[in-house]
Tab-separated table of C-alpha atoms and ligand atoms in Angstrom:
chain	number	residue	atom	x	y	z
A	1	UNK	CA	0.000	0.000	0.000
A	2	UNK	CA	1.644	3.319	-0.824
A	3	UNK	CA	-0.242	5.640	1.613
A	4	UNK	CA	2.175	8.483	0.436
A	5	UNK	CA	0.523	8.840	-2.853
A	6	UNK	CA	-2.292	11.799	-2.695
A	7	UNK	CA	-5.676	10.629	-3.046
A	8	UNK	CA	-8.067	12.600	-5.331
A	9	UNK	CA	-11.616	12.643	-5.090
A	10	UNK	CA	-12.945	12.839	-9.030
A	11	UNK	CA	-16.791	13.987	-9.481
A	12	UNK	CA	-17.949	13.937	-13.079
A	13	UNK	CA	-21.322	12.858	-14.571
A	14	UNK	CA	-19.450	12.174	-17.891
A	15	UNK	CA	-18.224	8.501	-17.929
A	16	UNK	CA	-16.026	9.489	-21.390
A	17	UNK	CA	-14.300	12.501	-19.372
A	18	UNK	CA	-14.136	11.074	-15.476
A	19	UNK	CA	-12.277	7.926	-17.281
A	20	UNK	CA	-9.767	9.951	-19.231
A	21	UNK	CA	-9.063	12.127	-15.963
A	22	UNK	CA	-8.824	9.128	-14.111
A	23	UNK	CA	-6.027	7.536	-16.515
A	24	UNK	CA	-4.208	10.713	-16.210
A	25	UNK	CA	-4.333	11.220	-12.478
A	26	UNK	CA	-3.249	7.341	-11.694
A	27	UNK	CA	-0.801	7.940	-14.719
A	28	UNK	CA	0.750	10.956	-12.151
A	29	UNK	CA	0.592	8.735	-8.898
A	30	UNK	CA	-2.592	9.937	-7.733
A	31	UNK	CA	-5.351	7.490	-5.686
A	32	UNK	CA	-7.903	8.162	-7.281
A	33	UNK	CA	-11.724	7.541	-6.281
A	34	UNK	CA	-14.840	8.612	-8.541
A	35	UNK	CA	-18.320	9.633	-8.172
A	36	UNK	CA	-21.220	10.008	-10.927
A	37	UNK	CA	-23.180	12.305	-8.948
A	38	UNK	CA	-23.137	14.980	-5.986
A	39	UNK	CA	-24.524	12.830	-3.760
A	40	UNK	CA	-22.310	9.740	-3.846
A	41	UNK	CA	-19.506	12.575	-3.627
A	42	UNK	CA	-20.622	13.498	-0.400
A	43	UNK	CA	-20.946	10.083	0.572
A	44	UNK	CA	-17.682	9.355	-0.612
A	45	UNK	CA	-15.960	12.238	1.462
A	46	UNK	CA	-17.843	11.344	4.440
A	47	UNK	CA	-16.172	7.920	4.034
A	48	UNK	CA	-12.715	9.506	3.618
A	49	UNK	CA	-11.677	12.622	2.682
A	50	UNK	CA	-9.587	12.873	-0.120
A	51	UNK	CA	-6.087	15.444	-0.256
A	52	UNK	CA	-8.264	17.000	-3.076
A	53	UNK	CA	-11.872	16.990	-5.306
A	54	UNK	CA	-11.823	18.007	-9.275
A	55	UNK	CA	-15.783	18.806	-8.928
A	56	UNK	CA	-18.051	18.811	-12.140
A	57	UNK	CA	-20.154	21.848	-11.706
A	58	UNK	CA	-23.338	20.372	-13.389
A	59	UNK	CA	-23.935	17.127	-12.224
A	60	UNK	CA	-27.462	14.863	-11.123
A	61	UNK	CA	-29.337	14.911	-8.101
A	62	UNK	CA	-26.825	17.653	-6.248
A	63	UNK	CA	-24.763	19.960	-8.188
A	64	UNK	CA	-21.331	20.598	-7.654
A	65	UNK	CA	-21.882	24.291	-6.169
A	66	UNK	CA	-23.609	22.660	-4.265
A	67	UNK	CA	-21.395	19.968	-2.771
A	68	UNK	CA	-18.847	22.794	-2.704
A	69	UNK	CA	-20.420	24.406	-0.458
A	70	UNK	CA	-21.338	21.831	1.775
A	71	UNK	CA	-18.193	20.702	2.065
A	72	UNK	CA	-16.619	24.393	2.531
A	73	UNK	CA	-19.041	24.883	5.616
A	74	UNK	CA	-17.982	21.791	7.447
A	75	UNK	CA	-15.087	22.297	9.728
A	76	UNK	CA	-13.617	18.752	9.063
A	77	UNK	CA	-13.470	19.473	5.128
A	78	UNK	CA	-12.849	23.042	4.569
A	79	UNK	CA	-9.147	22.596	4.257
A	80	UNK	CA	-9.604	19.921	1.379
A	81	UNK	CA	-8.761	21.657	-2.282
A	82	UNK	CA	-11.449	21.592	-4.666
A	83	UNK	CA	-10.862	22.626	-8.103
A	84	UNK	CA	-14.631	22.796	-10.132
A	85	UNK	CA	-14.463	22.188	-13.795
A	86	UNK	CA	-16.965	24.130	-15.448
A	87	UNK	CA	-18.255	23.855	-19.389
A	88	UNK	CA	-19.172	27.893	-18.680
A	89	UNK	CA	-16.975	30.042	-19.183
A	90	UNK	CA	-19.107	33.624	-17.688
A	91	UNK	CA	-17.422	35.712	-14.964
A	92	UNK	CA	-20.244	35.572	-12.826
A	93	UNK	CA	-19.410	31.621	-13.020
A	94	UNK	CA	-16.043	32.140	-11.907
A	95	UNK	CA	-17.216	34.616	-9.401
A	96	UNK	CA	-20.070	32.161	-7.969
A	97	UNK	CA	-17.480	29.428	-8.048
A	98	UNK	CA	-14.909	31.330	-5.948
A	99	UNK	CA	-18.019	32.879	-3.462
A	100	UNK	CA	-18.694	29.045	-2.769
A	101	UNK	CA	-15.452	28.525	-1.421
A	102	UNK	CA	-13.897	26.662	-4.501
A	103	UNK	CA	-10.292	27.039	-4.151
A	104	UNK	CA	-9.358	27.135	-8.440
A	105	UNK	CA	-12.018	26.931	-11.432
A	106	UNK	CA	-10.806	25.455	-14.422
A	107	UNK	CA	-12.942	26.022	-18.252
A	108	UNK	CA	-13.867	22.601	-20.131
A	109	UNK	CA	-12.339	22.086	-22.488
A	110	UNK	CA	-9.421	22.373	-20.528
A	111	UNK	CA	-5.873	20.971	-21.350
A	112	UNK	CA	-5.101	17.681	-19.295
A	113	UNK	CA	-1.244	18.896	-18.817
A	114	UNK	CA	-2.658	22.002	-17.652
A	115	UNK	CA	-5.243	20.681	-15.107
A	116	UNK	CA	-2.735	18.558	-13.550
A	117	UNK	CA	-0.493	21.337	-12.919
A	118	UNK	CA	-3.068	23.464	-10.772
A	119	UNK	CA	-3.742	20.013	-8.805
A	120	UNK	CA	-0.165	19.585	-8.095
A	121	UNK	CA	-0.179	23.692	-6.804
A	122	UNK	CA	-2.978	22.854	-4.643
A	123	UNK	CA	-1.303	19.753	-3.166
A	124	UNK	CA	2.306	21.847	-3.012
A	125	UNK	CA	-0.195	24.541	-0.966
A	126	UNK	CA	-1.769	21.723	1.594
A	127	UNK	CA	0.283	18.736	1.180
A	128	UNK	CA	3.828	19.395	0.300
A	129	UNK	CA	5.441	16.092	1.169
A	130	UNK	CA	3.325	14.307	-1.617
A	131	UNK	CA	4.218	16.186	-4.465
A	132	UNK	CA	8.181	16.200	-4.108
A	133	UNK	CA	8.529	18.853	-1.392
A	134	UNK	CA	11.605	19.813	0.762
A	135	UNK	CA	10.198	20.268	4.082
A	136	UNK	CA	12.201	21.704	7.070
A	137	UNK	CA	11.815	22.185	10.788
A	138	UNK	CA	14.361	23.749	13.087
A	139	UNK	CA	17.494	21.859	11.852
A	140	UNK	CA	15.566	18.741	10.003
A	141	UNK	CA	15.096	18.566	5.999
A	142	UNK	CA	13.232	16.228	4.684
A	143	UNK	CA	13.036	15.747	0.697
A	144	UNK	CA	10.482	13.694	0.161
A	145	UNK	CA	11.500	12.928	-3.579
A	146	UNK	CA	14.650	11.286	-2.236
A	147	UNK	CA	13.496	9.895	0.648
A	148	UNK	CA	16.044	11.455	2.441
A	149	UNK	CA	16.244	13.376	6.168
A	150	UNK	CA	18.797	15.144	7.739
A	151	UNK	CA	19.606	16.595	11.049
A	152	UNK	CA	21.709	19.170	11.481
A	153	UNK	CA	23.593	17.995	7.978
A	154	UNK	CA	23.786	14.566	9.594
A	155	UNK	CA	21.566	12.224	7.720
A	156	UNK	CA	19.082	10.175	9.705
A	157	UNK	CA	18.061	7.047	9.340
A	158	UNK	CA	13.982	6.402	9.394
A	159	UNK	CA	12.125	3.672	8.858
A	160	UNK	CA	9.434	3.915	6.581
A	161	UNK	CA	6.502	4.785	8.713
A	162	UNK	CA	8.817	6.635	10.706
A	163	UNK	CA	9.524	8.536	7.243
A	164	UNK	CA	5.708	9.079	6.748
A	165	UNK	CA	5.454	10.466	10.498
A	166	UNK	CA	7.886	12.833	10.074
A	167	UNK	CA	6.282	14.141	6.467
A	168	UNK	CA	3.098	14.389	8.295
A	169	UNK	CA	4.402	16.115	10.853
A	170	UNK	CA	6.293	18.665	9.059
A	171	UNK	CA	3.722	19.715	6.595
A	172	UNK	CA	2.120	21.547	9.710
A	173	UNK	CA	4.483	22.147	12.306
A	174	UNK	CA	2.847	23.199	15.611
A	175	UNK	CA	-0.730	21.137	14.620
A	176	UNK	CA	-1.390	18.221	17.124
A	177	UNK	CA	-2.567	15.295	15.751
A	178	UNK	CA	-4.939	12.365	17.168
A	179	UNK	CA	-4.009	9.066	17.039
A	180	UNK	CA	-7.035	7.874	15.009
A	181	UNK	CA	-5.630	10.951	12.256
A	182	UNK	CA	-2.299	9.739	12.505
A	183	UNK	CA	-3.275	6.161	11.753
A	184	UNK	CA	-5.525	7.972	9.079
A	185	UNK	CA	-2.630	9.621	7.318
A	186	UNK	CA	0.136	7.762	7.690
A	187	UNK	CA	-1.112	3.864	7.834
A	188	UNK	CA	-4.646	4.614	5.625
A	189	UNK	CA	-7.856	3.700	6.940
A	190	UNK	CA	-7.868	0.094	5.235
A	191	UNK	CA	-6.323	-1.451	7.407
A	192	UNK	CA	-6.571	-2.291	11.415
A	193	UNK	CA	-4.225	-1.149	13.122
A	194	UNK	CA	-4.132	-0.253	16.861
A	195	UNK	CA	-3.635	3.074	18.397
A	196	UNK	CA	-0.682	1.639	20.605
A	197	UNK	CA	1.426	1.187	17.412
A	198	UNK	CA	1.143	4.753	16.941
A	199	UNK	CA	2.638	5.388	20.170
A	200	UNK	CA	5.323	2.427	19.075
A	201	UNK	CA	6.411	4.462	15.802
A	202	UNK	CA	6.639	7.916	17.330
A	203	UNK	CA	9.031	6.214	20.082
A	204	UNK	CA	11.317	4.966	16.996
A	205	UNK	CA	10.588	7.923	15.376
A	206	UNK	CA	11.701	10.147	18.499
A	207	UNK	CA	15.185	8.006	18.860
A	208	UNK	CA	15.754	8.527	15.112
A	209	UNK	CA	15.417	12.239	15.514
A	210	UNK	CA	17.795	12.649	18.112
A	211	UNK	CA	20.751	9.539	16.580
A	212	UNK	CA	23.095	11.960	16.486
A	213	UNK	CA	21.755	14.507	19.501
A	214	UNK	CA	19.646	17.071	20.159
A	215	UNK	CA	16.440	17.724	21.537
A	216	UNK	CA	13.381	16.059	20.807
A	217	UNK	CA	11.225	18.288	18.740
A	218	UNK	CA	8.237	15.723	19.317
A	219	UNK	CA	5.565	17.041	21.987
A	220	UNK	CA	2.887	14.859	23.436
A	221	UNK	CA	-0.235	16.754	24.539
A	222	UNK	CA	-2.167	14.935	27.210
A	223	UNK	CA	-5.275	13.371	25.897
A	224	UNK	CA	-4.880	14.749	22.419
A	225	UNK	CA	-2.160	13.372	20.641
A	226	UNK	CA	1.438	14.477	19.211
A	227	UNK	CA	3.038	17.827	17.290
A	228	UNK	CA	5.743	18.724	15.796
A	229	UNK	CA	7.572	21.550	18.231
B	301	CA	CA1	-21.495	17.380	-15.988
């Protein structure tokens, strides 16, 4: 399972279009799930939310304003990208589309090469470590193209999930995270694991921090989880 890769949430009514997005976006290293309608969209995002939504703005049943906005109002989505693809081309469109919270608006027909390029600068906006980021903190880098993290120049040595911690981690320094959204993020909601193993990986992931000294930058916050400084 390669939890790493972003996850995108597609929404199109149009099985000729969602399946050519779809071959692009898994072409790229995306996850990508799809919905016919607004409604199985929601569903979808209740189920788990993607790292971003290309939303159709005229679909069946609910329309993709609509699920915008929905999913703009609720705390536990807001911060997801969405990026509506529109056949319209108006102002007021654009100007509806930004008013519902929509974070980009792209015009069918739109270029594929294109449309992949504003997902990636959505994803380098909320999810750096997925789309070939350098991240730092204090005196850590990590690049997560190469795989590799250093300490004060020293390179570290991580284990994988340790690796994943640390992305997660240091895309939002200062954020504390749950263990359920750990597990979420870093191990993917398919499979079972407990919450003890979380606490079993930050340990390893705390020793590899400090291999070669200094402080640990991990904080544990009573009854809510771990952050980064
Ligand atoms: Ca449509």
């Amino acid at each position: 399972m390669s939890v790493e890769q972003p996850s995108v949430l597609l929404v199109e009514d149009e099985p000729a279009q969602r399946e050519v997005l779809a071959y692009n976006l898994e072409a790229d290293g995306f996850r990508v799930t799809s919905a016919g309608d607004g409604e199985e969209a929601l569903m979808l995002v209740d189920e788990a939310a993607p790292d971003l939504i290309l939303l159709d703005w005229m679909l069946p049943n609910v329309s993709g304003i609509e699920v915008c906005r929905q999913l703009k109002t609720r705390a536990e989505t807001r911060g997801v990208p969405i990026i509506m693809l529109s056949a319209r081309s108006e102002e007021v469109d654009r100007v509806r589309g930004l008013e519902t919270g929509a974070d980009d608006y792209v015009v069918k027909p739109y270029s594929v090469i294109e449309l992949m390029a504003r997902v990636r600068a959505q994803l380098r906006r909320t999810r750096p470590s997925t789309v070939g980021e350098r991240l730092e903190y204090a005196d850590i880098v990590l690049d997560s193209e190469t795989h590799r993290v250093t300490r004060a120049g020293e390179a570290l040595k991580l284990g994988p999930t340790e690796f994943r911690l640390l992305s997660t981690f240091m895309e939002k320094p200062g954020r504390v995270w749950s263990r359920e959204q750990l597990l979420d993020r870093v191990w993917g909601r398919d499979i079972y694991v407990d919450t003890r193993t979380v606490d079993v990986h930050i340990g390893r992931l705390r020793k590899a921090l400090c291999q070669h000294g200094g402080d640990d930058p991990l904080r544990t916050v009573r009854g809510a989880g771990y952050a980064l400084g």
